[in-house]
């Protein structure tokens, strides 16, 4: 062990487990690539103001969880706590929205940073795969994104997840609801912090996890009863498109998200095997975000799925993602001459698309065979002194234990045919 450890709230992805994370990212990305989403990558940090304005000044993310720092040049930056605001910033900066092809559909995959209290499923460095569809107001687009997330989770074999769906209204109807909710909250016997939150962001109070607070909220007015006709119609259309596609969801009128940019459709994917950190993914519409960061009106919708929590969900359901064995052939040279010959053969196998590895460090037969076993290779090639003299190599089938001698010049053809 070195003097150093991974920082608190972080962990390393190490083989062989790291393969699961790649499999999850790939499973989430595949349906997106198949549906017109192009890959986008933005920096790991942005101007702090982008998140303050975009995610919201009163959110936990902005007030407590951002890693903010000042550069030597005097810029105030933040490690990204989420990527939606950054993606929109990038699209606006490159004028992608003016190319006349709306919506701009993009997907991303990468690290996020939040200074949270670490626990199982909640880390300070975590990873998301996300998708954003920018510049179109169409219930089918909201439905598309929910269907694609559902599809990727099903492709991974996940079953015990649920989709919670809500509408948060728009700039017409939400303020009316907000005022009504505030009136209601002011009449409750709440602690000072909560009352303050009620003044700044009353909807967030609905998300309070404390049972005694939840009890007082039983009769709180519901946004559902305040939605304007346009929001109601929009939401009904999203719902019926999902129903028509056989996507099962639950209406959750109390679903509020931890970011302030949402309007209308909001949803969360929750998994029942994860305890308190049950949200594996979430998203929704953010029709006002572009204007909040100085852009034109660009109604948009998107989601991000947490890679770490999705891996935990797989573990909770006992699912091993299909991960092909990394190595098919393991080569064991015994001696200098054998090393040169087998090294050339391994290089040739790799060029031909056969996954091959090599016993390095001049190991003896016993240690080398142990390494061959650990590699998971189906076949081992052993080239010793006597084999060299005869121009052959020993080919061992690690599954059956059967071993035969083949000509050194037949190695590549023989293995290609055996491995199909
Ligand atoms: P979010 O709900 O903050 O939304 O995060 C999405 C997912 O990231 C969560 O459901 C969870 O799986 C994962 N996640 C969040 N925080 C942590 C953490 N501390 N440790 C591990 N996993 C975590 C967003 O980030 C929005 N940008 C989603 C979006 C995209 N909305 C519209 N477009």
Coordinates of C-alpha atoms and ligand atoms in Angstrom, one line a residue:
X1 CA 0.0 0.0 0.0
X2 CA 1.2 3.5 -0.7
X3 CA 0.9 6.4 1.7
X4 CA -2.2 7.6 -0.3
X5 CA -5.8 6.4 -0.5
X6 CA -8.6 7.4 -2.8
X7 CA -10.2 10.6 -1.5
X8 CA -13.2 10.2 0.8
X9 CA -16.4 9.4 -1.1
X10 CA -14.6 8.0 -4.1
X11 CA -13.5 4.6 -5.2
X12 CA -11.5 3.1 -8.1
X13 CA -12.9 0.9 -10.8
X14 CA -10.6 -2.1 -11.0
X15 CA -10.6 -5.2 -13.2
X16 CA -12.4 -7.5 -13.3
X17 CA -15.3 -5.5 -11.8
X18 CA -14.7 -2.5 -14.0
X19 CA -15.9 -4.5 -17.0
X20 CA -19.4 -4.2 -15.4
X21 CA -19.2 -0.4 -15.6
X22 CA -18.2 -0.5 -19.2
X23 CA -21.1 -3.0 -19.9
X24 CA -23.6 -0.6 -18.2
X25 CA -22.4 2.4 -20.1
X26 CA -22.5 0.5 -23.4
X27 CA -26.0 -0.8 -22.6
X28 CA -27.3 2.7 -21.9
X29 CA -25.6 4.2 -25.0
X30 CA -26.7 1.6 -27.5
X31 CA -30.4 2.5 -27.8
X32 CA -29.4 6.2 -27.9
X33 CA -27.0 5.7 -30.8
X34 CA -29.8 3.8 -32.5
X35 CA -32.2 6.7 -32.1
X36 CA -30.4 9.7 -33.6
X37 CA -28.4 10.8 -30.6
X38 CA -24.9 12.0 -31.4
X39 CA -22.0 11.8 -28.9
X40 CA -21.0 15.0 -27.1
X41 CA -18.2 15.7 -24.6
X42 CA -17.8 18.8 -22.6
X43 CA -15.1 19.8 -20.0
X44 CA -15.1 18.4 -16.5
X45 CA -15.4 22.0 -15.2
X46 CA -17.3 25.1 -16.1
X47 CA -17.8 28.6 -15.0
X48 CA -19.4 28.4 -11.6
X49 CA -22.2 30.8 -12.7
X50 CA -23.4 28.4 -15.3
X51 CA -24.5 25.9 -12.6
X52 CA -25.6 28.6 -10.1
X53 CA -28.0 30.0 -12.7
X54 CA -28.8 26.8 -14.4
X55 CA -29.2 24.3 -11.6
X56 CA -30.6 26.9 -9.2
X57 CA -29.2 29.2 -6.5
X58 CA -31.3 27.5 -3.7
X59 CA -30.6 23.9 -4.6
X60 CA -28.4 21.7 -2.3
X61 CA -26.2 21.0 -5.4
X62 CA -25.3 24.7 -5.7
X63 CA -25.3 25.8 -2.1
X64 CA -23.6 22.8 -0.5
X65 CA -22.2 20.3 -3.0
X66 CA -20.2 22.1 -5.6
X67 CA -16.5 21.8 -5.8
X68 CA -15.7 25.5 -6.5
X69 CA -12.2 26.8 -7.1
X70 CA -10.4 29.8 -8.4
X71 CA -7.8 29.4 -11.1
X72 CA -4.5 31.3 -11.1
X73 CA -6.0 33.5 -13.8
X74 CA -8.8 34.4 -11.4
X75 CA -11.6 32.4 -13.1
X76 CA -14.2 30.9 -10.7
X77 CA -14.8 27.4 -11.9
X78 CA -16.7 24.4 -10.6
X79 CA -16.2 20.7 -11.2
X80 CA -19.4 19.7 -12.9
X81 CA -22.1 18.5 -10.5
X82 CA -24.3 17.5 -13.5
X83 CA -24.0 17.9 -17.3
X84 CA -27.3 19.2 -18.6
X85 CA -26.4 22.9 -18.2
X86 CA -22.9 22.2 -19.7
X87 CA -24.4 20.5 -22.7
X88 CA -26.8 23.3 -23.4
X89 CA -24.0 25.8 -23.0
X90 CA -22.0 23.9 -25.6
X91 CA -24.9 23.6 -28.0
X92 CA -25.6 27.4 -27.8
X93 CA -21.9 28.3 -28.1
X94 CA -21.5 26.2 -31.3
X95 CA -24.9 27.4 -32.6
X96 CA -26.0 23.8 -33.2
X97 CA -29.6 25.0 -32.6
X98 CA -29.3 27.3 -35.6
X99 CA -28.4 24.5 -38.0
X100 CA -32.1 24.1 -38.7
X101 CA -32.4 20.6 -37.5
X102 CA -34.2 20.6 -34.2
X103 CA -34.2 18.9 -31.8
X104 CA -30.4 18.7 -31.3
X105 CA -30.1 15.2 -29.8
X106 CA -26.9 14.3 -28.0
X107 CA -25.7 11.8 -25.4
X108 CA -22.8 11.9 -23.0
X109 CA -20.9 9.7 -20.6
X110 CA -18.7 10.9 -17.8
X111 CA -17.7 11.9 -14.3
X112 CA -19.8 14.1 -12.0
X113 CA -18.7 15.7 -8.7
X114 CA -20.8 16.5 -5.7
X115 CA -19.6 17.1 -2.2
X116 CA -22.2 14.9 -0.5
X117 CA -22.2 12.9 2.6
X118 CA -20.9 9.6 1.3
X119 CA -22.8 6.3 1.8
X120 CA -23.6 3.3 -0.2
X121 CA -24.8 4.5 -3.6
X122 CA -23.9 8.1 -2.8
X123 CA -20.4 9.2 -3.8
X124 CA -18.5 12.4 -4.3
X125 CA -17.3 11.3 -7.7
X126 CA -19.7 9.2 -9.8
X127 CA -20.5 8.7 -13.3
X128 CA -23.6 9.2 -15.5
X129 CA -24.7 8.4 -19.0
X130 CA -27.1 11.1 -20.1
X131 CA -29.2 12.2 -23.1
X132 CA -30.5 15.6 -24.1
X133 CA -33.0 16.6 -26.8
X134 CA -32.7 20.3 -27.3
X135 CA -35.1 22.7 -29.0
X136 CA -38.4 20.9 -29.5
X137 CA -41.6 20.8 -27.6
X138 CA -43.3 17.5 -28.4
X139 CA -44.7 14.9 -26.0
X140 CA -43.3 12.2 -28.3
X141 CA -39.8 13.4 -27.5
X142 CA -40.4 13.1 -23.7
X143 CA -41.9 9.6 -24.3
X144 CA -38.9 8.6 -26.6
X145 CA -36.4 9.4 -23.8
X146 CA -38.3 7.5 -21.2
X147 CA -38.8 4.5 -23.5
X148 CA -35.0 4.5 -24.3
X149 CA -34.0 4.5 -20.7
X150 CA -36.5 1.7 -20.0
X151 CA -35.2 -0.3 -22.9
X152 CA -31.6 0.0 -21.8
X153 CA -32.5 -1.2 -18.3
X154 CA -34.4 -4.1 -19.7
X155 CA -31.6 -5.0 -22.0
X156 CA -29.3 -5.2 -18.9
X157 CA -31.8 -7.6 -17.4
X158 CA -33.1 -5.3 -14.7
X159 CA -36.6 -6.0 -13.6
X160 CA -37.1 -4.4 -10.1
X161 CA -37.1 -0.8 -11.1
X162 CA -40.1 1.6 -11.4
X163 CA -40.7 4.7 -13.3
X164 CA -42.2 7.6 -11.4
X165 CA -43.8 10.3 -13.5
X166 CA -45.0 13.8 -12.8
X167 CA -45.6 17.2 -14.3
X168 CA -44.3 20.3 -12.7
X169 CA -46.3 22.7 -14.8
X170 CA -44.9 25.7 -16.7
X171 CA -44.3 29.4 -16.1
X172 CA -48.1 30.1 -16.3
X173 CA -49.4 27.6 -13.7
X174 CA -46.5 26.8 -11.4
X175 CA -46.3 30.3 -9.8
X176 CA -50.0 30.0 -8.9
X177 CA -49.4 26.6 -7.3
X178 CA -46.2 27.9 -5.6
X179 CA -48.1 30.7 -3.9
X180 CA -50.9 28.3 -2.8
X181 CA -48.3 25.8 -1.4
X182 CA -46.5 28.7 0.4
X183 CA -49.7 29.7 2.0
X184 CA -50.3 26.2 3.2
X185 CA -46.7 25.8 4.5
X186 CA -46.8 29.1 6.4
X187 CA -49.7 27.7 8.4
X188 CA -47.8 24.7 9.6
X189 CA -45.7 24.2 12.7
X190 CA -42.3 23.8 11.0
X191 CA -38.7 24.4 12.1
X192 CA -37.0 27.6 11.1
X193 CA -34.8 26.0 8.3
X194 CA -37.8 24.5 6.7
X195 CA -39.8 27.7 6.9
X196 CA -37.0 29.5 5.2
X197 CA -36.9 26.9 2.5
X198 CA -40.6 27.3 2.1
X199 CA -40.1 31.0 1.3
X200 CA -37.3 30.3 -1.3
X201 CA -38.3 27.1 -2.8
X202 CA -41.5 25.7 -1.4
X203 CA -41.7 22.7 -3.8
X204 CA -38.4 21.4 -2.3
X205 CA -40.2 21.1 1.1
X206 CA -42.4 18.4 -0.4
X207 CA -39.2 16.4 -0.9
X208 CA -38.4 16.4 2.8
X209 CA -37.5 12.9 3.8
X210 CA -38.4 13.3 7.6
X211 CA -41.5 11.3 8.5
X212 CA -42.8 14.0 10.9
X213 CA -42.6 16.6 8.2
X214 CA -44.2 14.3 5.6
X215 CA -47.1 13.8 8.0
X216 CA -47.8 17.5 8.2
X217 CA -47.8 17.6 4.4
X218 CA -50.6 15.1 4.0
X219 CA -53.1 17.8 3.0
X220 CA -50.7 20.0 1.0
X221 CA -52.2 21.3 -2.2
X222 CA -51.1 19.2 -5.2
X223 CA -49.6 20.6 -8.4
X224 CA -51.8 18.2 -10.4
X225 CA -54.8 20.3 -9.4
X226 CA -53.2 23.5 -10.5
X227 CA -51.9 22.5 -14.0
X228 CA -53.1 24.8 -16.8
X229 CA -54.9 23.3 -19.7
X230 CA -51.9 23.3 -21.9
X231 CA -49.7 21.5 -19.3
X232 CA -52.5 19.0 -18.6
X233 CA -53.0 18.2 -22.3
X234 CA -49.2 17.8 -22.8
X235 CA -48.9 15.5 -19.8
X236 CA -51.8 13.4 -20.9
X237 CA -50.3 12.9 -24.3
X238 CA -46.9 11.8 -22.8
X239 CA -48.8 9.4 -20.6
X240 CA -50.8 7.9 -23.4
X241 CA -47.8 7.5 -25.7
X242 CA -46.1 5.5 -22.9
X243 CA -49.1 3.4 -22.3
X244 CA -49.4 2.7 -26.0
X245 CA -45.8 1.5 -26.0
X246 CA -46.4 -0.8 -23.0
X247 CA -44.1 1.2 -20.7
X248 CA -45.3 0.8 -17.1
X249 CA -45.1 3.9 -14.9
X250 CA -46.5 5.3 -11.7
X251 CA -48.0 8.8 -11.4
X252 CA -46.2 10.4 -8.5
X253 CA -47.7 13.8 -7.8
X254 CA -45.2 14.6 -5.1
X255 CA -42.1 13.9 -7.3
X256 CA -39.9 17.0 -7.2
X257 CA -36.3 16.8 -8.5
X258 CA -33.2 18.2 -6.9
X259 CA -32.5 20.7 -9.7
X260 CA -34.5 23.9 -10.4
X261 CA -34.6 23.9 -14.2
X262 CA -37.5 21.5 -14.6
X263 CA -40.8 22.3 -16.2
X264 CA -43.7 20.0 -17.2
X265 CA -42.6 16.3 -17.5
X266 CA -40.4 15.0 -14.7
X267 CA -39.5 11.4 -14.0
X268 CA -37.3 9.2 -11.9
X269 CA -36.2 5.6 -12.3
X270 CA -36.0 4.0 -8.8
X271 CA -34.8 0.6 -7.9
X272 CA -36.2 -1.3 -5.0
X273 CA -33.1 -3.1 -4.0
X274 CA -30.9 -0.1 -3.2
X275 CA -32.2 1.2 0.2
X276 CA -32.2 5.0 0.6
X277 CA -30.3 5.9 -2.5
X278 CA -32.9 4.3 -4.7
X279 CA -32.9 6.8 -7.6
X280 CA -30.9 5.1 -10.4
X281 CA -31.8 7.9 -12.9
X282 CA -33.9 10.9 -13.5
X283 CA -34.7 13.7 -15.8
X284 CA -37.4 15.8 -17.4
X285 CA -38.2 18.8 -19.4
X286 CA -36.3 22.1 -19.0
X287 CA -38.1 24.5 -21.3
X288 CA -36.7 27.6 -19.5
X289 CA -33.0 26.6 -19.0
X290 CA -31.7 28.1 -22.2
X291 CA -33.1 31.6 -21.3
X292 CA -31.8 31.2 -17.7
X293 CA -28.3 31.0 -19.1
X294 CA -28.7 33.8 -21.6
X295 CA -29.9 31.8 -24.7
X296 CA -33.0 32.0 -26.8
X297 CA -36.2 30.0 -26.0
X298 CA -35.3 26.3 -26.5
X299 CA -37.7 23.9 -24.9
X300 CA -35.8 20.7 -24.2
X301 CA -35.9 17.4 -22.4
X302 CA -33.4 14.9 -21.1
X303 CA -32.2 12.4 -18.5
X304 CA -29.1 11.1 -16.8
X305 CA -28.8 7.5 -15.5
X306 CA -26.3 6.9 -12.7
X307 CA -23.7 4.3 -13.7
X308 CA -22.6 3.5 -10.1
X309 CA -26.2 2.9 -8.9
X310 CA -27.1 0.9 -12.0
X311 CA -24.2 -1.5 -11.2
X312 CA -25.5 -1.7 -7.6
X313 CA -29.0 -2.5 -9.0
X314 CA -27.5 -5.3 -11.1
X315 CA -25.8 -6.7 -8.1
X316 CA -29.0 -6.4 -6.1
X317 CA -30.8 -8.5 -8.7
X318 CA -27.9 -11.0 -9.0
X319 CA -27.4 -10.2 -12.6
X320 CA -24.0 -10.7 -14.2
X321 CA -23.8 -8.7 -17.4
X322 CA -22.6 -10.6 -20.4
X323 CA -18.9 -9.9 -20.4
X324 CA -16.8 -11.8 -22.9
X325 CA -13.6 -13.3 -21.5
X326 CA -10.8 -10.8 -22.0
X327 CA -8.3 -13.3 -23.2
X328 CA -8.8 -16.3 -25.6
X329 CA -5.2 -17.5 -26.0
X330 CA -2.4 -17.3 -23.5
X331 CA 1.2 -18.0 -24.7
X332 CA 3.9 -19.5 -22.5
X333 CA 7.4 -19.4 -23.8
X334 CA 10.1 -21.4 -22.0
X335 CA 13.5 -19.8 -22.9
X336 CA 14.8 -16.9 -25.1
X337 CA 14.3 -18.4 -28.5
X338 CA 10.8 -19.5 -27.7
X339 CA 10.0 -16.1 -26.4
X340 CA 10.8 -14.4 -29.7
X341 CA 8.8 -16.9 -31.7
X342 CA 5.7 -16.8 -29.5
X343 CA 5.8 -13.1 -29.1
X344 CA 5.6 -12.8 -32.9
X345 CA 2.7 -15.3 -32.9
X346 CA 0.8 -13.4 -30.2
X347 CA 1.2 -10.2 -32.2
X348 CA -0.1 -11.9 -35.3
X349 CA -3.1 -13.4 -33.4
X350 CA -4.0 -10.0 -32.1
X351 CA -3.8 -8.4 -35.6
X352 CA -6.2 -11.1 -36.7
X353 CA -8.6 -10.1 -33.9
X354 CA -7.9 -13.0 -31.5
X355 CA -7.6 -11.8 -27.9
X356 CA -4.2 -13.0 -26.8
X357 CA -1.9 -12.5 -23.9
X358 CA 1.7 -13.5 -23.0
X359 CA 3.6 -14.8 -20.0
X360 CA 6.1 -12.0 -19.3
X361 CA 9.0 -11.9 -16.9
X362 CA 10.6 -15.2 -17.8
X363 CA 8.3 -17.2 -15.6
X364 CA 8.8 -21.0 -15.2
X365 CA 6.2 -23.4 -16.4
X366 CA 4.3 -23.7 -13.1
X367 CA 3.9 -19.9 -12.5
X368 CA 3.1 -19.3 -16.1
X369 CA 0.3 -21.9 -16.1
X370 CA -1.1 -20.2 -13.1
X371 CA -1.2 -16.9 -15.0
X372 CA -2.8 -18.7 -17.9
X373 CA -5.5 -20.0 -15.7
X374 CA -6.1 -16.6 -14.1
X375 CA -6.4 -14.9 -17.6
X376 CA -9.5 -17.0 -18.3
X377 CA -8.0 -18.0 -21.7
X378 CA -9.6 -20.9 -23.5
X379 CA -6.3 -22.1 -25.0
X380 CA -2.7 -22.0 -23.8
X381 CA 0.3 -22.3 -26.1
X382 CA 3.4 -23.8 -24.5
X383 CA 6.7 -23.7 -26.3
X384 CA 9.6 -25.5 -24.7
X385 CA 13.1 -26.5 -25.7
X386 CA 12.2 -29.9 -27.1
X387 CA 9.2 -28.5 -29.0
X388 CA 11.5 -25.9 -30.5
X389 CA 13.7 -28.7 -31.8
X390 CA 10.7 -30.4 -33.4
X391 CA 9.1 -27.2 -34.8
X392 CA 6.0 -27.7 -32.8
X393 CA 4.1 -26.1 -29.9
X394 CA 1.8 -27.6 -27.3
X395 CA -1.8 -26.4 -27.6
X396 CA -3.8 -27.0 -24.5
X397 CA -7.5 -26.7 -24.3
X398 CA -8.0 -25.2 -20.8
X399 CA -11.7 -26.5 -20.6
X400 CA -11.1 -30.1 -21.4
X401 CA -7.5 -30.3 -20.3
X402 CA -6.7 -32.0 -23.7
X403 CA -3.2 -31.2 -25.1
X404 CA -1.9 -31.7 -28.6
X405 CA 1.2 -30.7 -30.5
X406 CA 0.7 -28.6 -33.6
X407 CA 3.2 -27.1 -36.0
X408 CA 4.5 -23.6 -35.1
X409 CA 3.3 -22.4 -38.5
X410 CA -0.2 -23.7 -38.0
X411 CA -0.8 -21.7 -34.7
X412 CA -2.8 -18.8 -36.2
X413 CA -5.0 -20.9 -38.6
X414 CA -5.6 -23.6 -36.0
X415 CA -6.7 -21.1 -33.3
X416 CA -8.8 -19.0 -35.6
X417 CA -10.7 -22.1 -36.7
X418 CA -11.1 -23.4 -33.1
X419 CA -12.3 -20.0 -31.8
X420 CA -14.8 -19.6 -34.7
Ligands
LIG1 P1 -29.8 13.8 -11.0 O1 -31.1 13.2 -10.5 O2 -29.2 14.8 -10.1 O3 -30.1 14.5 -12.4 O4 -28.8 12.7 -11.2 C1 -29.1 11.6 -12.1 C2 -28.6 10.3 -11.5 O5 -27.2 10.4 -11.2 C3 -29.2 9.9 -10.2 O6 -30.5 9.3 -10.4 C4 -28.2 8.9 -9.6 O7 -28.3 7.6 -10.2 C5 -26.9 9.6 -10.1 N1 -26.3 10.3 -8.9 C6 -26.6 11.6 -8.5 N2 -25.9 11.9 -7.5 C7 -25.1 10.8 -7.2 C8 -24.1 10.5 -6.2 N3 -23.7 11.5 -5.3 N4 -23.5 9.3 -6.2 C9 -23.9 8.4 -7.1 N5 -24.8 8.6 -8.0 C10 -25.4 9.8 -8.1 C11 -29.2 15.1 -13.1 O8 -28.0 15.1 -12.9 C12 -29.8 15.8 -14.3 N6 -28.7 16.5 -15.1 C13 -30.5 14.8 -15.2 C14 -31.1 15.4 -16.4 C15 -30.6 15.4 -17.7 N7 -32.2 16.2 -16.5 C16 -32.4 16.6 -17.7 N8 -31.4 16.1 -18.5

